[in-house]
PDB file of C-alpha atoms in Angstrom:
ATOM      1  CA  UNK A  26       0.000   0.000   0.000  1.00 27.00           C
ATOM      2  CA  UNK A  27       1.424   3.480  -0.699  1.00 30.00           C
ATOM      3  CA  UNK A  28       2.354   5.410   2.244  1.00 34.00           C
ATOM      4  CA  UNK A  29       0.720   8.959   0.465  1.00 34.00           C
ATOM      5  CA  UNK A  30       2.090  12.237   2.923  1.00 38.00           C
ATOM      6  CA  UNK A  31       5.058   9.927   3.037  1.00 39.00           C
ATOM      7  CA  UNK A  32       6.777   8.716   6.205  1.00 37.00           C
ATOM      8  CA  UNK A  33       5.877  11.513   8.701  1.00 40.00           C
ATOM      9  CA  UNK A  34       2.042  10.727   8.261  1.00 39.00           C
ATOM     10  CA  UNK A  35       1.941   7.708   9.399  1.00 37.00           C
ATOM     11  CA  UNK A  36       4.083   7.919  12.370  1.00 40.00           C
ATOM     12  CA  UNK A  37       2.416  11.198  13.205  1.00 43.00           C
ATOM     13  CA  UNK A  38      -1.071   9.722  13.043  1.00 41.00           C
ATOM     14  CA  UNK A  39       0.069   6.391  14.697  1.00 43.00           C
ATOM     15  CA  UNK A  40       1.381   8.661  17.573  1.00 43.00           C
ATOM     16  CA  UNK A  41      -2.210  10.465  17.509  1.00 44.00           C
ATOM     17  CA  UNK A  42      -3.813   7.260  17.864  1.00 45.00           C
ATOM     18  CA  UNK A  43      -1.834   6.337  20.851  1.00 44.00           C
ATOM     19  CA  UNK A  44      -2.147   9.259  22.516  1.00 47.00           C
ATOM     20  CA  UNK A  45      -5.801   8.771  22.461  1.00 46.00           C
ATOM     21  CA  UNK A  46      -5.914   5.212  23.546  1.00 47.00           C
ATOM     22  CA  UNK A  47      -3.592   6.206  26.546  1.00 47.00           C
ATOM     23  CA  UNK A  48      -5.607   9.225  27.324  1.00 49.00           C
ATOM     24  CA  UNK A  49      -8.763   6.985  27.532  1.00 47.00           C
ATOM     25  CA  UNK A  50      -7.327   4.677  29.674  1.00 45.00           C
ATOM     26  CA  UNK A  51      -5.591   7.368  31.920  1.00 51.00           C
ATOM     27  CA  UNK A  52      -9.399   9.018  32.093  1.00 54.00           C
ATOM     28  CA  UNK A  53     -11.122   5.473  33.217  1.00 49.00           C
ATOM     29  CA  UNK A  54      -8.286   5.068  35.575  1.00 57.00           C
ATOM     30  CA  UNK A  55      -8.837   8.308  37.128  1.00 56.00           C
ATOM     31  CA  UNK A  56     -12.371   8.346  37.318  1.00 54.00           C
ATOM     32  CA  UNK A  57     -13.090   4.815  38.603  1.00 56.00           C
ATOM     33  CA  UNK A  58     -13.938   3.820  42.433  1.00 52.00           C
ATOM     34  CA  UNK A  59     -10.768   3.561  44.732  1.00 55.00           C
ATOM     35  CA  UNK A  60     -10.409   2.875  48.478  1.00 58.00           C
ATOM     36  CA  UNK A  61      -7.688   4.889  49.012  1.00 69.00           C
ATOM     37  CA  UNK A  62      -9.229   8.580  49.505  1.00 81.00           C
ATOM     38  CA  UNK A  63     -11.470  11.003  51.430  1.00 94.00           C
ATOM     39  CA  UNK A  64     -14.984  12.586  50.455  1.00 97.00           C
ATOM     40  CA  UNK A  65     -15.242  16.563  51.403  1.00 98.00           C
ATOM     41  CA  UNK A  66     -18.232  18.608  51.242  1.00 98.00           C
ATOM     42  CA  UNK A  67     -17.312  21.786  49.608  1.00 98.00           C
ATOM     43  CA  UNK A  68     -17.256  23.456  53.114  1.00 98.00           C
ATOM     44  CA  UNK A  69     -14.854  21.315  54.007  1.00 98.00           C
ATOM     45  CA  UNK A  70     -12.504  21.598  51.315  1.00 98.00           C
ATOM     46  CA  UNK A  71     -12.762  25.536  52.041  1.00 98.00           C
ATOM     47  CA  UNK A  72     -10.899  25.106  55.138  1.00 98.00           C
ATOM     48  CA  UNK A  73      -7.856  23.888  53.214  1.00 98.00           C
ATOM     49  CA  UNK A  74      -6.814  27.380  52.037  1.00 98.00           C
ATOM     50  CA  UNK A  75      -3.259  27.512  53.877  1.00 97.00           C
ATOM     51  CA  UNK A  76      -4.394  30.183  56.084  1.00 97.00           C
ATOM     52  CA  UNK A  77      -2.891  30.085  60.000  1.00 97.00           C
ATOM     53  CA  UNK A  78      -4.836  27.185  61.787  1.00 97.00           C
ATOM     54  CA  UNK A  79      -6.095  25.506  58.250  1.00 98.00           C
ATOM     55  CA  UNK A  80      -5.519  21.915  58.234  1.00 97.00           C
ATOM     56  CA  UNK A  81      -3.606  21.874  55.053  1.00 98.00           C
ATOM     57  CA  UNK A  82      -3.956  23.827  51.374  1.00 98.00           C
ATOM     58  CA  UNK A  83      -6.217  22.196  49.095  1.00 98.00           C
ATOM     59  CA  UNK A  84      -7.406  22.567  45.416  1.00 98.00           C
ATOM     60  CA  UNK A  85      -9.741  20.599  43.292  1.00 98.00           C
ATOM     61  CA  UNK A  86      -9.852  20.552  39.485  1.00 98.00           C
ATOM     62  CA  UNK A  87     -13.020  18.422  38.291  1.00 97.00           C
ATOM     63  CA  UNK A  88     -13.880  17.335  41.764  1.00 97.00           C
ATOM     64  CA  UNK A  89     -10.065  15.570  42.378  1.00 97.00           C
ATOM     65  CA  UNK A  90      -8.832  17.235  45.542  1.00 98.00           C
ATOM     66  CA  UNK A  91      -5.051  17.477  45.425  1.00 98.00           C
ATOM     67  CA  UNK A  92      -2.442  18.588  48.527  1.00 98.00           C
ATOM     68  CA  UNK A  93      -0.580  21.535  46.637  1.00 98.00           C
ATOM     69  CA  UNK A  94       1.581  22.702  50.217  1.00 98.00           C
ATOM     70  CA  UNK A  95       4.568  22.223  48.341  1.00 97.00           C
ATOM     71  CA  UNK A  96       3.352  25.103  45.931  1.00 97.00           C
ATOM     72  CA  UNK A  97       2.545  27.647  48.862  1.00 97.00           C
ATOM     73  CA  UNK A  98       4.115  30.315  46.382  1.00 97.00           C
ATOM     74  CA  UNK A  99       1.416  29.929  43.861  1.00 97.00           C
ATOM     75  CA  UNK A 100      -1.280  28.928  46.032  1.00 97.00           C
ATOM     76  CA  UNK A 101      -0.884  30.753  49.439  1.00 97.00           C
ATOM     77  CA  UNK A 102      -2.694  33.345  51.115  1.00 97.00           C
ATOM     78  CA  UNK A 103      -1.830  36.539  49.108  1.00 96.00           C
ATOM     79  CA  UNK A 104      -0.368  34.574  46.330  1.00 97.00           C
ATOM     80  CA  UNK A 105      -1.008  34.599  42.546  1.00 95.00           C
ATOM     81  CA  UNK A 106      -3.058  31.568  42.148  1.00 97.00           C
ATOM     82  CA  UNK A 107      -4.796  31.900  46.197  1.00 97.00           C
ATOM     83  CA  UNK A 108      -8.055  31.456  44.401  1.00 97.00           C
ATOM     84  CA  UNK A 109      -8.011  28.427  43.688  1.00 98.00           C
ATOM     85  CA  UNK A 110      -7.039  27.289  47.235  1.00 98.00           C
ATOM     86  CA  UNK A 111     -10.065  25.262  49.216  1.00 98.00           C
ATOM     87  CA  UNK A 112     -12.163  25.027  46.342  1.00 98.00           C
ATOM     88  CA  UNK A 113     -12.980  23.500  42.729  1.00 98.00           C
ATOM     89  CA  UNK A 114     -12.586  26.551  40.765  1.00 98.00           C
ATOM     90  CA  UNK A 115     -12.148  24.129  37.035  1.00 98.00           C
ATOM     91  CA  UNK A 116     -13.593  27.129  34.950  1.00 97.00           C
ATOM     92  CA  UNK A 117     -11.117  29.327  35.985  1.00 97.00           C
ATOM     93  CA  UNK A 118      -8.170  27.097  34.752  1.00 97.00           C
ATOM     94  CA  UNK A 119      -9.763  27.261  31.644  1.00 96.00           C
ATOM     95  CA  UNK A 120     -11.342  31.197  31.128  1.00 96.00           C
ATOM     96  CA  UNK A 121      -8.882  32.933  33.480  1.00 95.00           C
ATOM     97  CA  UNK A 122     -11.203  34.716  35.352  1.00 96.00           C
ATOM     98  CA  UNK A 123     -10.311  34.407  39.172  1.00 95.00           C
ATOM     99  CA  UNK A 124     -13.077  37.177  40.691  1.00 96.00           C
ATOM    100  CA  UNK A 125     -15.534  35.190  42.729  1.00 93.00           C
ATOM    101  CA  UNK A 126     -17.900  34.742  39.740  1.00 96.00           C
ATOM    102  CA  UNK A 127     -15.363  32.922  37.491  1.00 97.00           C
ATOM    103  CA  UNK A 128     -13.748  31.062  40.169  1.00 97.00           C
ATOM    104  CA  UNK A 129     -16.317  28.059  40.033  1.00 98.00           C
ATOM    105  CA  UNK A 130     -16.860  24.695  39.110  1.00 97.00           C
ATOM    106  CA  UNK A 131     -19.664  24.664  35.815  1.00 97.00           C
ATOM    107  CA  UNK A 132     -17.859  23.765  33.204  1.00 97.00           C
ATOM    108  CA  UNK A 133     -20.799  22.423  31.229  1.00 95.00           C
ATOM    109  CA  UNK A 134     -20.674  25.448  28.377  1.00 95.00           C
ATOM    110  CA  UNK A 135     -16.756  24.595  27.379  1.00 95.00           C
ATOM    111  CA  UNK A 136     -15.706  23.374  24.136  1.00 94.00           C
ATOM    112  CA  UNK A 137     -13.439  20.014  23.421  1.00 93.00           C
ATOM    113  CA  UNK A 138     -10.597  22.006  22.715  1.00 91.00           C
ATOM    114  CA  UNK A 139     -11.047  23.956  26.023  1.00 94.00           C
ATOM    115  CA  UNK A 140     -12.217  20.588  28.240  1.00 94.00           C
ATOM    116  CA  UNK A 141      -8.623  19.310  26.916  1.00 93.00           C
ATOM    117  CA  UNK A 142      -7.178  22.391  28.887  1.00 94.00           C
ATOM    118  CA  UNK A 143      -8.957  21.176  31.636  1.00 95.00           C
ATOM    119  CA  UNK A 144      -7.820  17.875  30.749  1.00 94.00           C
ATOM    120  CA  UNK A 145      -3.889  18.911  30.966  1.00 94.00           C
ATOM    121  CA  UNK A 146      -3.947  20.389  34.155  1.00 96.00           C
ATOM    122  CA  UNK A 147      -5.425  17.469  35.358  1.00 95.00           C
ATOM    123  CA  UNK A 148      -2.103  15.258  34.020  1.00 95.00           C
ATOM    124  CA  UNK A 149      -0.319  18.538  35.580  1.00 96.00           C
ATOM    125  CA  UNK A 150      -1.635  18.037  39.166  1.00 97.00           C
ATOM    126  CA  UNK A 151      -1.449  14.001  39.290  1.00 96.00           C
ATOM    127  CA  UNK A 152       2.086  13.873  37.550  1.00 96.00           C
ATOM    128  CA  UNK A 153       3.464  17.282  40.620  1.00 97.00           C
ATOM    129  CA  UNK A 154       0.871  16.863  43.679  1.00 97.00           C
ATOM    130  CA  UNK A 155      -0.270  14.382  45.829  1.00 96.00           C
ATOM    131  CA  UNK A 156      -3.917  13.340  44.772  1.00 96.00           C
ATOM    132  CA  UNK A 157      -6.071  13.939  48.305  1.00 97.00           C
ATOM    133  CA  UNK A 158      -9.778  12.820  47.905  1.00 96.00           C
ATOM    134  CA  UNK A 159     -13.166  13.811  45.992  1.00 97.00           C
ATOM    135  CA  UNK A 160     -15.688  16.692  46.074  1.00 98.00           C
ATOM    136  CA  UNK A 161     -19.059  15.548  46.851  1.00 98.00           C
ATOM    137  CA  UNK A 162     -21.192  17.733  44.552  1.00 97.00           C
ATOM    138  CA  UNK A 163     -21.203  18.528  40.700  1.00 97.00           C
ATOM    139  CA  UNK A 164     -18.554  15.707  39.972  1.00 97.00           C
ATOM    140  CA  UNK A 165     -19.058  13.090  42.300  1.00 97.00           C
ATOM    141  CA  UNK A 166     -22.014  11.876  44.328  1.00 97.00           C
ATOM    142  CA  UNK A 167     -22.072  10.878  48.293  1.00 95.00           C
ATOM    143  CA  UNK A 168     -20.790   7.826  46.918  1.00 93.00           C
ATOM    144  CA  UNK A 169     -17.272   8.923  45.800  1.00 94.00           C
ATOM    145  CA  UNK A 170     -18.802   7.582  42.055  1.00 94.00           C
ATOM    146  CA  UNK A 171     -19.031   9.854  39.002  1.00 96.00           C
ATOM    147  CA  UNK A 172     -21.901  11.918  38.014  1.00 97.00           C
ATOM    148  CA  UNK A 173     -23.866  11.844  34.737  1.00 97.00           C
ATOM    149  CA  UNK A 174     -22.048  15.602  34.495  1.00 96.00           C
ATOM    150  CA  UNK A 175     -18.611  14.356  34.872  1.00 96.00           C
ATOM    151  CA  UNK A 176     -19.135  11.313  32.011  1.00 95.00           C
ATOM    152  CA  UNK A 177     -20.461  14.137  29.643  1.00 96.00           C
ATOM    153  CA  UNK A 178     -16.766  15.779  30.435  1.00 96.00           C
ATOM    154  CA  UNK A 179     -14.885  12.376  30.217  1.00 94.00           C
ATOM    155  CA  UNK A 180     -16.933  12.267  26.537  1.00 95.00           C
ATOM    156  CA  UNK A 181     -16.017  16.082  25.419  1.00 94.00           C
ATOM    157  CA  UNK A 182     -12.185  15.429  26.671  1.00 94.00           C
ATOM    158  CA  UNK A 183     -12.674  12.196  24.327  1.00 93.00           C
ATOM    159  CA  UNK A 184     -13.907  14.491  21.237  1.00 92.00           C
ATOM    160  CA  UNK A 185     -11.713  16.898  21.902  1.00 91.00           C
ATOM    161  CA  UNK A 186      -8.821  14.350  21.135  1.00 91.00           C
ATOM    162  CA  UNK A 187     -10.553  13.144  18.511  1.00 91.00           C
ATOM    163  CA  UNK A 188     -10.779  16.597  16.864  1.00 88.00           C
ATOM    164  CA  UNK A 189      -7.036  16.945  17.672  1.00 87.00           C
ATOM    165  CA  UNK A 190      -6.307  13.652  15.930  1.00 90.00           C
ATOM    166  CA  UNK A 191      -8.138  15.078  12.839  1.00 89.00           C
ATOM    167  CA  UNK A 192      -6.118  17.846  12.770  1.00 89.00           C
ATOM    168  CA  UNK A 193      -2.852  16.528  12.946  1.00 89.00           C
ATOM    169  CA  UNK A 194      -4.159  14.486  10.112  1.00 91.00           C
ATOM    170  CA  UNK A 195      -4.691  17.487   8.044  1.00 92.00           C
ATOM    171  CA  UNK A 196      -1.774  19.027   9.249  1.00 94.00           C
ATOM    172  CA  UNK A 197       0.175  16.441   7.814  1.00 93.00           C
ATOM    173  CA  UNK A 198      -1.679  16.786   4.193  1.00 95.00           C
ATOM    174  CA  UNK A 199      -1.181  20.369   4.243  1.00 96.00           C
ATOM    175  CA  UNK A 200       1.622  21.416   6.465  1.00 97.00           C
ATOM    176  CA  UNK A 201       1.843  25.321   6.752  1.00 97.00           C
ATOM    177  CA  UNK A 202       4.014  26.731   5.313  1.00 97.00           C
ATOM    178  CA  UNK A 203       7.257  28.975   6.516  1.00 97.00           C
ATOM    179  CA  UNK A 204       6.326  32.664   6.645  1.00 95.00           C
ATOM    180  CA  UNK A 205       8.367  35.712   7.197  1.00 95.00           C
ATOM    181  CA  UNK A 206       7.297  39.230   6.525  1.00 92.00           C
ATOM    182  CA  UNK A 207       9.977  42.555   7.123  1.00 91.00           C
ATOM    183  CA  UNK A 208       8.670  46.415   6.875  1.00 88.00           C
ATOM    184  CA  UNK A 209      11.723  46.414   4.037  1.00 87.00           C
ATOM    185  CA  UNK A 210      10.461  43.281   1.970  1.00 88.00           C
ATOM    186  CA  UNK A 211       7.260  42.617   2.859  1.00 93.00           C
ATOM    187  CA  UNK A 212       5.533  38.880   2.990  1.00 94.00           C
ATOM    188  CA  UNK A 213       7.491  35.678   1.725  1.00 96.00           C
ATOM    189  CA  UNK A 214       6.098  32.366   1.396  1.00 96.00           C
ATOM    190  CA  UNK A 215       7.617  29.356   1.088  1.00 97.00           C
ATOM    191  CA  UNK A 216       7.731  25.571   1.249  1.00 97.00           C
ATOM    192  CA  UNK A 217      10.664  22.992   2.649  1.00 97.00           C
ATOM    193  CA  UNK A 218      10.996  18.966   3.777  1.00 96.00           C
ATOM    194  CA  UNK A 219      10.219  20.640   7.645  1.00 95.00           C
ATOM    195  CA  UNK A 220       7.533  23.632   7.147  1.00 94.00           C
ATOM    196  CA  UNK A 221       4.838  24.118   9.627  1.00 92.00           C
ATOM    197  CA  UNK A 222       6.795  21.385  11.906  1.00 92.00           C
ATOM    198  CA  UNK A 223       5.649  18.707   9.298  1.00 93.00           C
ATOM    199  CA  UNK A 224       8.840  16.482   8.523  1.00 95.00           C
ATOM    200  CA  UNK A 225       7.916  14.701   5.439  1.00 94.00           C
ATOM    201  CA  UNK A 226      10.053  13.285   2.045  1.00 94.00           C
ATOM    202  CA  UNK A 227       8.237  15.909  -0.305  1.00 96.00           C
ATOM    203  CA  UNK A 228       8.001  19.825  -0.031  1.00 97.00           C
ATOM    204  CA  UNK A 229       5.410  21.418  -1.697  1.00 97.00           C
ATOM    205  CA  UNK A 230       4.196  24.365  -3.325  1.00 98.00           C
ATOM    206  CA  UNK A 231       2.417  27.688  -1.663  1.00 98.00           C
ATOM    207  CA  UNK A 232      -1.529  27.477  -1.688  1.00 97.00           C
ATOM    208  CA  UNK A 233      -4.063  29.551   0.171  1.00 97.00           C
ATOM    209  CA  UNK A 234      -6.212  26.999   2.187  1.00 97.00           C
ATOM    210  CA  UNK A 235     -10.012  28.198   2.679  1.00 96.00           C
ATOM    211  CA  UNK A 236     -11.456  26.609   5.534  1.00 90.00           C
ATOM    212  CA  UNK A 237     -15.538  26.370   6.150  1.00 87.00           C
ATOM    213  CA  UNK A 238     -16.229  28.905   8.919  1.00 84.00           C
ATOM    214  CA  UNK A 239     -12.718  30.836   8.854  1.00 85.00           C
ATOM    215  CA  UNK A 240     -12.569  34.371   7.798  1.00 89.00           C
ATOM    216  CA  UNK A 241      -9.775  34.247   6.372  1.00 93.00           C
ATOM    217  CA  UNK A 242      -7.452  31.067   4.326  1.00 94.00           C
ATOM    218  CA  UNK A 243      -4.044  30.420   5.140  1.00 94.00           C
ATOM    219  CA  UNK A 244      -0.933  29.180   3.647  1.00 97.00           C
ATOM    220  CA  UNK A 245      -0.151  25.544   3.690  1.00 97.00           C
ATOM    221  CA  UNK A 246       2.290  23.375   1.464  1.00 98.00           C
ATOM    222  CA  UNK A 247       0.944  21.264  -1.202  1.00 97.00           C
ATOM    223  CA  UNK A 248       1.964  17.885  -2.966  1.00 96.00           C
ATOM    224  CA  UNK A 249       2.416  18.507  -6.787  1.00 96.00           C
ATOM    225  CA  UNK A 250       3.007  14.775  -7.898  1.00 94.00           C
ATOM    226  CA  UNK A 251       1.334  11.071  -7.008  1.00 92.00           C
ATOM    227  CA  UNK A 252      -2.239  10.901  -6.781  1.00 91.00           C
ATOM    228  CA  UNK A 253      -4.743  13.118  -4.326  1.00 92.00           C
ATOM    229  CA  UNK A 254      -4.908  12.218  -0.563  1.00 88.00           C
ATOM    230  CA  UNK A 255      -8.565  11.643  -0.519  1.00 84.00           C
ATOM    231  CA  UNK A 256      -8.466   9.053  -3.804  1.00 78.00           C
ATOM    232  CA  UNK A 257     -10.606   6.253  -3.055  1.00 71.00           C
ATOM    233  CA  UNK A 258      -9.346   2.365  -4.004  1.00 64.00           C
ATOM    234  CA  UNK A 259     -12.915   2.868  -6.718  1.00 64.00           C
ATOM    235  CA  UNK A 260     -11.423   5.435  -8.059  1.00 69.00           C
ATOM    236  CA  UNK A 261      -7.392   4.289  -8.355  1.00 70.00           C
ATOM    237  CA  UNK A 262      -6.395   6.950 -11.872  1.00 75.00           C
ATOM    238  CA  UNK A 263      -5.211  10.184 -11.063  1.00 78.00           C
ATOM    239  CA  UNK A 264      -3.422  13.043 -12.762  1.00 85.00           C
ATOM    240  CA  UNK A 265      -0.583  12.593 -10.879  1.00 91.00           C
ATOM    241  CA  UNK A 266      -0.955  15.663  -9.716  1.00 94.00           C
ATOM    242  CA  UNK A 267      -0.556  14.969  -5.809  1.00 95.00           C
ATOM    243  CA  UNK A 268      -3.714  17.787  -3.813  1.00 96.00           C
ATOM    244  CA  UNK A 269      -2.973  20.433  -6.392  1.00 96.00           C
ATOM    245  CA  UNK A 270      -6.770  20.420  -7.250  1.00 95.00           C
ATOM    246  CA  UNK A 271      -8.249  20.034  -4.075  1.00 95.00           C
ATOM    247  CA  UNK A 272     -11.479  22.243  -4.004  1.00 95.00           C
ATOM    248  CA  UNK A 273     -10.337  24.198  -0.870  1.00 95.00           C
ATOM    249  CA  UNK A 274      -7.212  25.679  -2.492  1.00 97.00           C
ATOM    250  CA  UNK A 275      -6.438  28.739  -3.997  1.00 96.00           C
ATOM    251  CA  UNK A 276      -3.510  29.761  -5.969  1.00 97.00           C
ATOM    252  CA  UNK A 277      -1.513  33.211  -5.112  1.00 96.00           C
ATOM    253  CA  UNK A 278      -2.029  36.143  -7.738  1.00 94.00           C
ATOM    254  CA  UNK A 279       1.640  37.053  -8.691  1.00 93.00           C
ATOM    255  CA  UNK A 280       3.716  33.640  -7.685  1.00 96.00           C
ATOM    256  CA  UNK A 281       4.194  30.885 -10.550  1.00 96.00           C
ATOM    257  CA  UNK A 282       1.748  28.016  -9.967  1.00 95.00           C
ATOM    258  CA  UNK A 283       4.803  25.346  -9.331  1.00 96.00           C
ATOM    259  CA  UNK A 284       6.806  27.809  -7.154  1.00 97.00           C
ATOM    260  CA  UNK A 285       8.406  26.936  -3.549  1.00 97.00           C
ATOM    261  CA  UNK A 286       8.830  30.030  -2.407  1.00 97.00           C
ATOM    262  CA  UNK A 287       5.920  32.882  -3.250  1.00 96.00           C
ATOM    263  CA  UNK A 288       7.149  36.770  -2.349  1.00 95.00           C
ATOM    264  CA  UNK A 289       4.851  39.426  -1.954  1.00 92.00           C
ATOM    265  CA  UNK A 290       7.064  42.959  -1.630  1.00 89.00           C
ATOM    266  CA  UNK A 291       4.757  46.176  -0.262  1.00 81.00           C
TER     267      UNK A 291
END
C-alpha cells in the first residue's frame, strides 16, 4: 500500500492514535472507584486554604482534591493563584477569570478544545501533587462515584482528542508553510521537507487553504506529484498531480503556480 504524505504521516497519526488510547485509559483510571481517599463537602474543602490554623492547602480541578503545600508560592494566602485554594474553581483554569464569579466549578458550556485544557492540568496536578480525595457535589455523588455531568466531560475530553487527531491528520496533508514578513520586503512564502513542523520526504508548493467557517485562508504546502490524498481504491487513476486540485485551495495572484517560495514585496 502506498504510504501517500510519506513517512511523517503515518508515524504522526500512529502517535495520535496512541495518545488517544492512553488518554482513555488514563481518564477510566482516574475516574473509577478507589479505596484509598477522602470525600469533602465543599465546606470542608474551604478550610484547606493555607491560612494560620487551616488543616492543610487544598485545590480541586473536576472534583479531584489534590495537597498543593509544596506550591505555597502559587497557592498561598496573598499569592497569585490563592483562588483556587479550598475550592474546585475548574472554569477558571480554563477562562482565566479568578473574581468570585469565574472562580467556580460549571464547566458544562466549554468546548473540546477547552475541556482538553482542563484535561492537561489534570495530568499537571497528578504527575506534581499528591492526589487527596473527591468533592461531593457537581462531579461526584455521596458515593465517591461519578456523576452523569462528569461522564459528559470524560466524553467532550474524548472528542476533543478526537478533533485533535483530525487535525494533525490534516496538518500532515497540508503542512503550513514557513512565513516571514519585514517592513523592508514585505511577505514571503515558502515551502521545505520541515515547514509548519511537518517532517515529510516531499516539499510542496504555496496554496491559500479556505477553511468552512474561517474568515480568512491560510498558507499551507501542497503535494504537486502522485495521486490526491482523498483518492478512493474505486477510483485508483489520477493526474498525478498529488492535492494540487483540491477544491479548498487557492492559488496566489503574482507567484508561478509550481513555485516553492511565493514573495509578496509592499
Amino acid at each position: 500500500m502506498p504510504m501517500l504524505g510519506g513517512r511523517g504521516l503515518w508515524l504522526g497519526l500512529a502517535a495520535a492514535a496512541v495518545a488517544v488510547a492512553v488518554m482513555a485509559t488514563r481518564l477510566m483510571g482516574w475516574w473509577s472507584p478507589r479505596a484509598d481517599f477522602r470525600l469533602f463537602i465543599p465546606e470542608e474543602l474551604a478550610r484547606y486554604r493555607g491560612r494560620p490554623g487551616d488543616p492543610g492547602l487544598y485545590l480541586a480541578l473536576l472534583g479531584r482534591i489534590y495537597d498543593v503545600s509544596s506550591g505555597r508560592k502559587h497557592y498561598g494566602p496573598g499569592a497569585h493563584y490563592s483562588g483556587f485554594a479550598g475550592r474546585d474553581a475548574s472554569r477558571a483554569f480554563v477562562t482565566g477569570d479568578y473574581s468570585a464569579a469565574g472562580l467556580v466549578d460549571d464547566v458544562s458550556d466549554l468546548s473540546p478544545s477547552e475541556m482538553l485544557t482542563l484535561q492537561n492540568w489534570l495530568s499537571f496536578y497528578e504527575k506534581n501533587y499528591e492526589f487527596i480525595g473527591r468533592v461531593i457535589g457537581r462531579f461526584y455523588g455521596e458515593d465517591g462515584l461519578p456523576t452523569p455531568e462528569l461522564t459528559q466531560v470524560d466524553a467532550m475530553i474524548t472528542k476533543g482528542l478526537e478533533a485533535n487527531k483530525q487535525e494533525l491528520k490534516e496538518k500532515q496533508k497540508f503542512p503550513p508553510c514557513n512565513v516571514e514578513w519585514s517592513s523592508a520586503r514585505g511577505s514571503r512564502f515558502w515551502c521545505s521537507q520541515q515547514s509548519g513542523g511537518v517532517i515529510r520526504d516531499w516539499i510542496g508548493v504555496p496554496r491559500k487553504l479556505f477553511k468552512p467557517g474561517a474568515k480568512e485562508p491560510h498558507c499551507v504546502c501542497v503535494r504537486t506529484t502522485g495521486p490526491p490524498s482523498d483518492r478512493t481504491p474505486d477510483n485508483p487513476t489520477h493526474r498525478n498531480r498529488g492535492d494540487l486540485d483540491h477544491p479548498n485551495l487557492g492559488e496566489y495572484t503574482g507567484c508561478p503556480p509550481l513555485a516553492i517560495t511565493c514573495s509578496f514585496p509592499l
